mmCIF file of C-alpha atoms in Angstrom:
data_model
loop_
_atom_site.group_PDB
_atom_site.id
_atom_site.type_symbol
_atom_site.label_atom_id
_atom_site.label_comp_id
_atom_site.label_asym_id
_atom_site.label_seq_id
_atom_site.Cartn_x
_atom_site.Cartn_y
_atom_site.Cartn_z
ATOM 1 C CA GLY W 276 18.338 -26.213 42.025
ATOM 2 C CA GLN W 277 19.209 -22.726 40.908
ATOM 3 C CA GLN W 278 16.110 -20.882 39.265
ATOM 4 C CA LEU W 279 15.923 -17.797 37.217
ATOM 5 C CA ASN W 280 12.750 -15.509 37.333
ATOM 6 C CA GLN W 281 12.603 -13.524 34.196
ATOM 7 C CA SER W 282 9.992 -10.837 33.705
ATOM 8 C CA PRO W 283 7.740 -9.932 31.731
ATOM 9 C CA GLN W 284 6.809 -13.284 30.232
ATOM 10 C CA SER W 285 5.626 -11.028 26.923
ATOM 11 C CA MET W 286 5.730 -7.553 25.773
ATOM 12 C CA PHE W 287 3.554 -5.768 23.115
ATOM 13 C CA ILE W 288 5.181 -2.400 22.113
ATOM 14 C CA GLN W 289 5.038 -0.097 19.419
ATOM 15 C CA GLU W 290 8.132 0.316 17.145
ATOM 16 C CA GLY W 291 10.436 3.078 18.469
ATOM 17 C CA GLU W 292 9.709 2.254 21.969
ATOM 18 C CA ASP W 293 12.231 1.339 24.654
ATOM 19 C CA VAL W 294 12.207 -2.126 26.267
ATOM 20 C CA SER W 295 13.208 -3.391 29.504
ATOM 21 C CA MET W 296 13.456 -6.804 30.952
ATOM 22 C CA ASN W 297 15.070 -8.365 34.009
ATOM 23 C CA CYS W 298 15.953 -11.635 35.644
ATOM 24 C CA THR W 299 16.192 -12.203 39.287
ATOM 25 C CA SER W 300 17.465 -15.210 41.514
ATOM 26 C CA SER W 301 17.543 -16.331 45.064
ATOM 27 C CA SER W 302 20.982 -17.742 44.036
ATOM 28 C CA ILE W 303 24.285 -15.925 43.199
ATOM 29 C CA PHE W 304 25.547 -16.244 39.729
ATOM 30 C CA ASN W 305 29.125 -15.500 38.332
ATOM 31 C CA THR W 306 28.201 -14.800 34.834
ATOM 32 C CA TRP W 307 25.003 -13.406 33.186
ATOM 33 C CA LEU W 308 24.149 -13.820 29.583
ATOM 34 C CA TRP W 309 21.446 -12.569 27.407
ATOM 35 C CA TYR W 310 20.243 -14.492 24.292
ATOM 36 C CA LYS W 311 17.687 -13.758 21.601
ATOM 37 C CA GLN W 312 15.938 -16.738 19.804
ATOM 38 C CA ASP W 313 14.197 -16.544 16.586
ATOM 39 C CA PRO W 314 11.800 -19.105 15.319
ATOM 40 C CA GLY W 315 13.427 -22.237 14.117
ATOM 41 C CA GLU W 316 16.748 -20.972 15.211
ATOM 42 C CA GLY W 317 18.986 -21.508 18.393
ATOM 43 C CA PRO W 318 19.819 -18.890 20.944
ATOM 44 C CA VAL W 319 22.022 -16.093 19.835
ATOM 45 C CA LEU W 320 24.306 -14.449 22.460
ATOM 46 C CA LEU W 321 23.590 -10.788 22.602
ATOM 47 C CA ILE W 322 25.451 -9.578 25.674
ATOM 48 C CA ALA W 323 27.962 -11.212 28.331
ATOM 49 C CA LEU W 324 28.241 -9.659 31.998
ATOM 50 C CA TYR W 325 31.148 -11.070 33.986
ATOM 51 C CA LYS W 326 31.193 -8.999 37.057
ATOM 52 C CA ALA W 327 28.935 -7.696 39.695
ATOM 53 C CA GLY W 328 27.893 -4.131 38.885
ATOM 54 C CA GLU W 329 29.091 -4.296 35.531
ATOM 55 C CA LEU W 330 27.145 -2.270 32.802
ATOM 56 C CA THR W 331 27.603 -3.110 29.058
ATOM 57 C CA SER W 332 26.232 -2.099 25.799
ATOM 58 C CA ASN W 333 25.930 -3.742 22.395
ATOM 59 C CA GLY W 334 24.611 -1.179 19.984
ATOM 60 C CA ARG W 335 20.854 -0.284 21.138
ATOM 61 C CA LEU W 336 21.455 -3.038 23.825
ATOM 62 C CA THR W 337 22.248 -2.537 27.464
ATOM 63 C CA ALA W 338 22.724 -4.850 30.319
ATOM 64 C CA GLN W 339 23.699 -4.616 33.762
ATOM 65 C CA PHE W 340 25.020 -7.411 36.203
ATOM 66 C CA GLY W 341 23.585 -6.539 39.738
ATOM 67 C CA ILE W 342 25.516 -5.755 42.404
ATOM 68 C CA THR W 343 24.209 -8.460 44.620
ATOM 69 C CA ARG W 344 25.024 -11.023 41.800
ATOM 70 C CA LYS W 345 21.461 -12.118 41.849
ATOM 71 C CA ASP W 346 19.790 -10.085 39.159
ATOM 72 C CA SER W 347 20.303 -8.631 35.530
ATOM 73 C CA PHE W 348 18.403 -6.368 33.353
ATOM 74 C CA LEU W 349 18.515 -5.736 29.574
ATOM 75 C CA ASN W 350 17.305 -2.824 27.884
ATOM 76 C CA ILE W 351 16.653 -2.228 24.404
ATOM 77 C CA SER W 352 16.390 1.411 23.151
ATOM 78 C CA ALA W 353 14.240 2.664 19.986
ATOM 79 C CA SER W 354 12.904 -0.894 18.929
ATOM 80 C CA ILE W 355 12.650 -2.122 15.393
ATOM 81 C CA PRO W 356 10.892 -4.886 13.835
ATOM 82 C CA SER W 357 13.778 -7.156 13.716
ATOM 83 C CA ASP W 358 13.812 -7.047 17.567
ATOM 84 C CA VAL W 359 10.795 -9.414 17.592
ATOM 85 C CA GLY W 360 11.823 -12.740 19.107
ATOM 86 C CA ILE W 361 12.148 -14.344 22.393
ATOM 87 C CA TYR W 362 14.868 -13.027 24.819
ATOM 88 C CA PHE W 363 16.377 -15.374 27.431
ATOM 89 C CA CYS W 364 18.508 -14.600 30.240
ATOM 90 C CA ALA W 365 21.127 -17.330 31.462
ATOM 91 C CA GLY W 366 23.308 -17.408 34.327
ATOM 92 C CA GLN W 367 26.453 -19.436 35.092
ATOM 93 C CA PRO W 368 25.658 -20.540 38.784
ATOM 94 C CA PHE W 369 29.097 -20.700 40.512
ATOM 95 C CA GLN W 370 32.862 -20.656 39.643
ATOM 96 C CA GLY W 371 33.949 -23.313 37.370
ATOM 97 C CA ALA W 372 30.469 -24.806 36.580
ATOM 98 C CA GLN W 373 30.138 -24.461 32.911
ATOM 99 C CA LYS W 374 26.644 -24.957 32.558
ATOM 100 C CA LEU W 375 23.859 -22.420 32.151
ATOM 101 C CA VAL W 376 20.439 -22.114 33.772
ATOM 102 C CA PHE W 377 18.041 -20.027 31.677
ATOM 103 C CA GLY W 378 15.207 -17.846 32.446
ATOM 104 C CA GLN W 379 11.594 -18.604 31.261
ATOM 105 C CA GLY W 380 11.929 -16.090 28.305
ATOM 106 C CA THR W 381 10.512 -12.831 27.342
ATOM 107 C CA ARG W 382 8.473 -12.812 24.019
ATOM 108 C CA LEU W 383 8.621 -9.225 22.424
ATOM 109 C CA THR W 384 6.044 -8.347 19.937
ATOM 110 C CA ILE W 385 6.484 -4.954 18.201
ATOM 111 C CA ASN W 386 3.565 -3.348 16.470
ATOM 112 C CA PRO W 387 4.580 -1.315 13.429
ATOM 113 C CA SER C 236 34.054 -18.324 17.887
ATOM 114 C CA ALA C 237 32.978 -21.756 17.321
ATOM 115 C CA VAL C 238 30.228 -22.514 14.675
ATOM 116 C CA ILE C 239 27.909 -25.658 15.319
ATOM 117 C CA SER C 240 26.261 -27.410 12.473
ATOM 118 C CA GLN C 241 23.499 -29.579 13.849
ATOM 119 C CA LYS C 242 21.326 -31.981 11.885
ATOM 120 C CA PRO C 243 18.465 -33.013 11.262
ATOM 121 C CA SER C 244 16.907 -29.508 11.472
ATOM 122 C CA ARG C 245 13.571 -31.395 11.997
ATOM 123 C CA ASP C 246 12.011 -34.777 12.014
ATOM 124 C CA ILE C 247 8.943 -36.620 12.331
ATOM 125 C CA CYS C 248 9.093 -39.860 13.938
ATOM 126 C CA GLN C 249 6.916 -42.790 15.138
ATOM 127 C CA ARG C 250 6.468 -43.403 18.744
ATOM 128 C CA GLY C 251 8.692 -46.277 20.064
ATOM 129 C CA THR C 252 11.497 -45.455 17.452
ATOM 130 C CA SER C 253 14.615 -43.577 18.076
ATOM 131 C CA LEU C 254 16.529 -40.634 16.698
ATOM 132 C CA THR C 255 20.217 -39.444 16.656
ATOM 133 C CA ILE C 256 20.955 -35.936 16.311
ATOM 134 C CA GLN C 257 24.444 -34.850 15.270
ATOM 135 C CA CYS C 258 26.502 -31.782 16.097
ATOM 136 C CA GLN C 259 29.678 -30.833 14.501
ATOM 137 C CA VAL C 260 31.878 -27.908 15.556
ATOM 138 C CA ASP C 261 34.141 -26.025 13.594
ATOM 139 C CA SER C 262 36.985 -26.054 15.870
ATOM 140 C CA GLN C 263 38.198 -28.349 18.975
ATOM 141 C CA VAL C 264 36.203 -27.809 22.116
ATOM 142 C CA THR C 265 36.384 -29.598 25.406
ATOM 143 C CA MET C 266 32.908 -29.778 26.517
ATOM 144 C CA MET C 267 29.562 -29.932 24.476
ATOM 145 C CA PHE C 268 26.289 -29.498 26.117
ATOM 146 C CA TRP C 269 22.777 -30.780 25.096
ATOM 147 C CA TYR C 270 19.685 -28.971 25.891
ATOM 148 C CA ARG C 271 15.965 -29.617 25.454
ATOM 149 C CA GLN C 272 13.427 -27.021 24.833
ATOM 150 C CA GLN C 273 9.919 -28.157 25.148
ATOM 151 C CA PRO C 274 7.260 -26.171 23.097
ATOM 152 C CA GLY C 275 6.914 -22.716 24.425
ATOM 153 C CA GLN C 276 9.314 -23.227 27.086
ATOM 154 C CA SER C 277 12.868 -22.374 28.170
ATOM 155 C CA LEU C 278 16.002 -24.539 27.763
ATOM 156 C CA THR C 279 16.876 -27.373 30.177
ATOM 157 C CA LEU C 280 20.014 -28.950 30.144
ATOM 158 C CA ILE C 281 20.106 -32.506 29.421
ATOM 159 C CA ALA C 282 23.803 -33.388 29.851
ATOM 160 C CA THR C 283 27.318 -32.493 29.618
ATOM 161 C CA ALA C 284 29.610 -34.296 27.210
ATOM 162 C CA ASN C 285 33.376 -34.495 27.310
ATOM 163 C CA GLN C 286 35.557 -36.274 24.988
ATOM 164 C CA GLY C 287 36.728 -39.598 26.406
ATOM 165 C CA SER C 288 34.494 -39.950 29.312
ATOM 166 C CA GLU C 289 30.810 -40.784 30.211
ATOM 167 C CA ALA C 290 28.406 -37.854 29.868
ATOM 168 C CA THR C 291 27.123 -36.171 32.955
ATOM 169 C CA TYR C 292 23.350 -36.370 33.139
ATOM 170 C CA GLU C 293 21.180 -33.654 34.911
ATOM 171 C CA SER C 294 18.458 -34.661 37.299
ATOM 172 C CA GLY C 295 15.468 -36.033 35.316
ATOM 173 C CA PHE C 296 17.403 -37.310 32.446
ATOM 174 C CA VAL C 297 19.042 -40.728 32.269
ATOM 175 C CA ILE C 298 21.690 -42.490 29.752
ATOM 176 C CA ASP C 299 19.210 -44.979 28.595
ATOM 177 C CA LYS C 300 16.697 -42.588 27.317
ATOM 178 C CA PHE C 301 19.324 -40.015 25.951
ATOM 179 C CA PRO C 302 22.640 -41.842 25.167
ATOM 180 C CA ILE C 303 25.362 -39.467 24.173
ATOM 181 C CA SER C 304 28.684 -40.192 22.126
ATOM 182 C CA ARG C 305 31.648 -37.785 21.956
ATOM 183 C CA PRO C 306 34.129 -39.555 20.037
ATOM 184 C CA ASN C 307 36.327 -36.425 19.355
ATOM 185 C CA LEU C 308 36.761 -32.844 20.158
ATOM 186 C CA THR C 309 34.559 -31.606 17.192
ATOM 187 C CA PHE C 310 31.615 -33.956 17.157
ATOM 188 C CA SER C 311 28.775 -35.275 19.604
ATOM 189 C CA THR C 312 25.338 -37.253 19.068
ATOM 190 C CA LEU C 313 22.392 -37.206 21.165
ATOM 191 C CA THR C 314 20.025 -40.180 20.874
ATOM 192 C CA VAL C 315 16.533 -39.967 21.908
ATOM 193 C CA SER C 316 15.627 -43.607 22.611
ATOM 194 C CA ASN C 317 12.015 -45.367 22.413
ATOM 195 C CA MET C 318 10.231 -42.109 21.649
ATOM 196 C CA SER C 319 6.742 -41.044 23.048
ATOM 197 C CA PRO C 320 4.951 -37.779 22.198
ATOM 198 C CA GLU C 321 6.120 -36.356 25.305
ATOM 199 C CA ASP C 322 9.746 -36.192 23.653
ATOM 200 C CA SER C 323 8.354 -33.703 21.105
ATOM 201 C CA SER C 324 10.794 -30.744 21.756
ATOM 202 C CA ILE C 325 13.608 -28.864 20.135
ATOM 203 C CA TYR C 326 16.898 -30.453 20.946
ATOM 204 C CA LEU C 327 19.962 -28.064 20.927
ATOM 205 C CA CYS C 328 23.808 -28.556 21.187
ATOM 206 C CA SER C 329 26.084 -25.822 22.540
ATOM 207 C CA THR C 330 29.591 -25.024 23.481
ATOM 208 C CA GLU C 331 31.724 -22.316 24.734
ATOM 209 C CA GLY C 332 32.249 -19.806 22.171
ATOM 210 C CA GLY C 333 31.452 -16.017 21.406
ATOM 211 C CA LYS C 334 29.872 -13.689 19.218
ATOM 212 C CA GLY C 335 31.635 -10.288 18.621
ATOM 213 C CA ALA C 336 32.969 -8.951 21.868
ATOM 214 C CA PHE C 337 31.363 -11.146 24.021
ATOM 215 C CA TYR C 338 32.233 -14.733 25.027
ATOM 216 C CA GLY C 339 29.768 -17.197 26.482
ATOM 217 C CA TYR C 340 28.063 -20.164 24.849
ATOM 218 C CA THR C 341 27.245 -20.877 21.345
ATOM 219 C CA PHE C 342 24.236 -22.911 20.165
ATOM 220 C CA GLY C 343 23.266 -24.906 17.383
ATOM 221 C CA SER C 344 20.240 -24.053 15.236
ATOM 222 C CA GLY C 345 18.402 -27.000 16.908
ATOM 223 C CA THR C 346 16.507 -29.963 15.799
ATOM 224 C CA ARG C 347 12.544 -29.846 16.285
ATOM 225 C CA LEU C 348 11.402 -33.380 16.964
ATOM 226 C CA THR C 349 7.709 -34.266 16.575
ATOM 227 C CA VAL C 350 6.687 -37.741 17.782
ATOM 228 C CA VAL C 351 3.639 -39.000 16.520
#
């Protein structure tokens, strides 16, 4: 089945630094979603991408849907302590399929 | 966007018993999804539940182990049956929904299950 390879698995950064993470796949996806999960909570949607090549921002977050439809990245600028958590990419594999495939997650730790 | 209330938030259960997890959505939705998140892992889809029909299970998940009910368009339950320690995970329900300007899938806060 389809798989998403998310990297890096973990990041340790200083407050104020920029963050970049990405997901790749050998399969085509029609929608890419980026989620953040805090301890004891369900994932919360950060950004959704619907078209190949699309570049979208949400505050300090920027994400892009790769032109090949097989990859996506998420950037966080000027990190702050509340950015700590686990970030997941998720893809909707093909038109009409309403289930998601998730990446393995990127655990972000910020040193103050 | 849909808001999901999931309960219980956590439970500790004896092996061999069953636990039923409930999800209530504040609006009518066509499809609801149940995921499992094993400790330190990503989310894996268990099944998709439509109102009025049998749930569709993903490879590796069977109805006898994870029976699902979907009695109406705002509610669903997942039962984890005959539990073993390997079933210790976070179970999450999901439905279509959005946050702010983005539309995707919304998740409940999860049920953290520990089987002893």
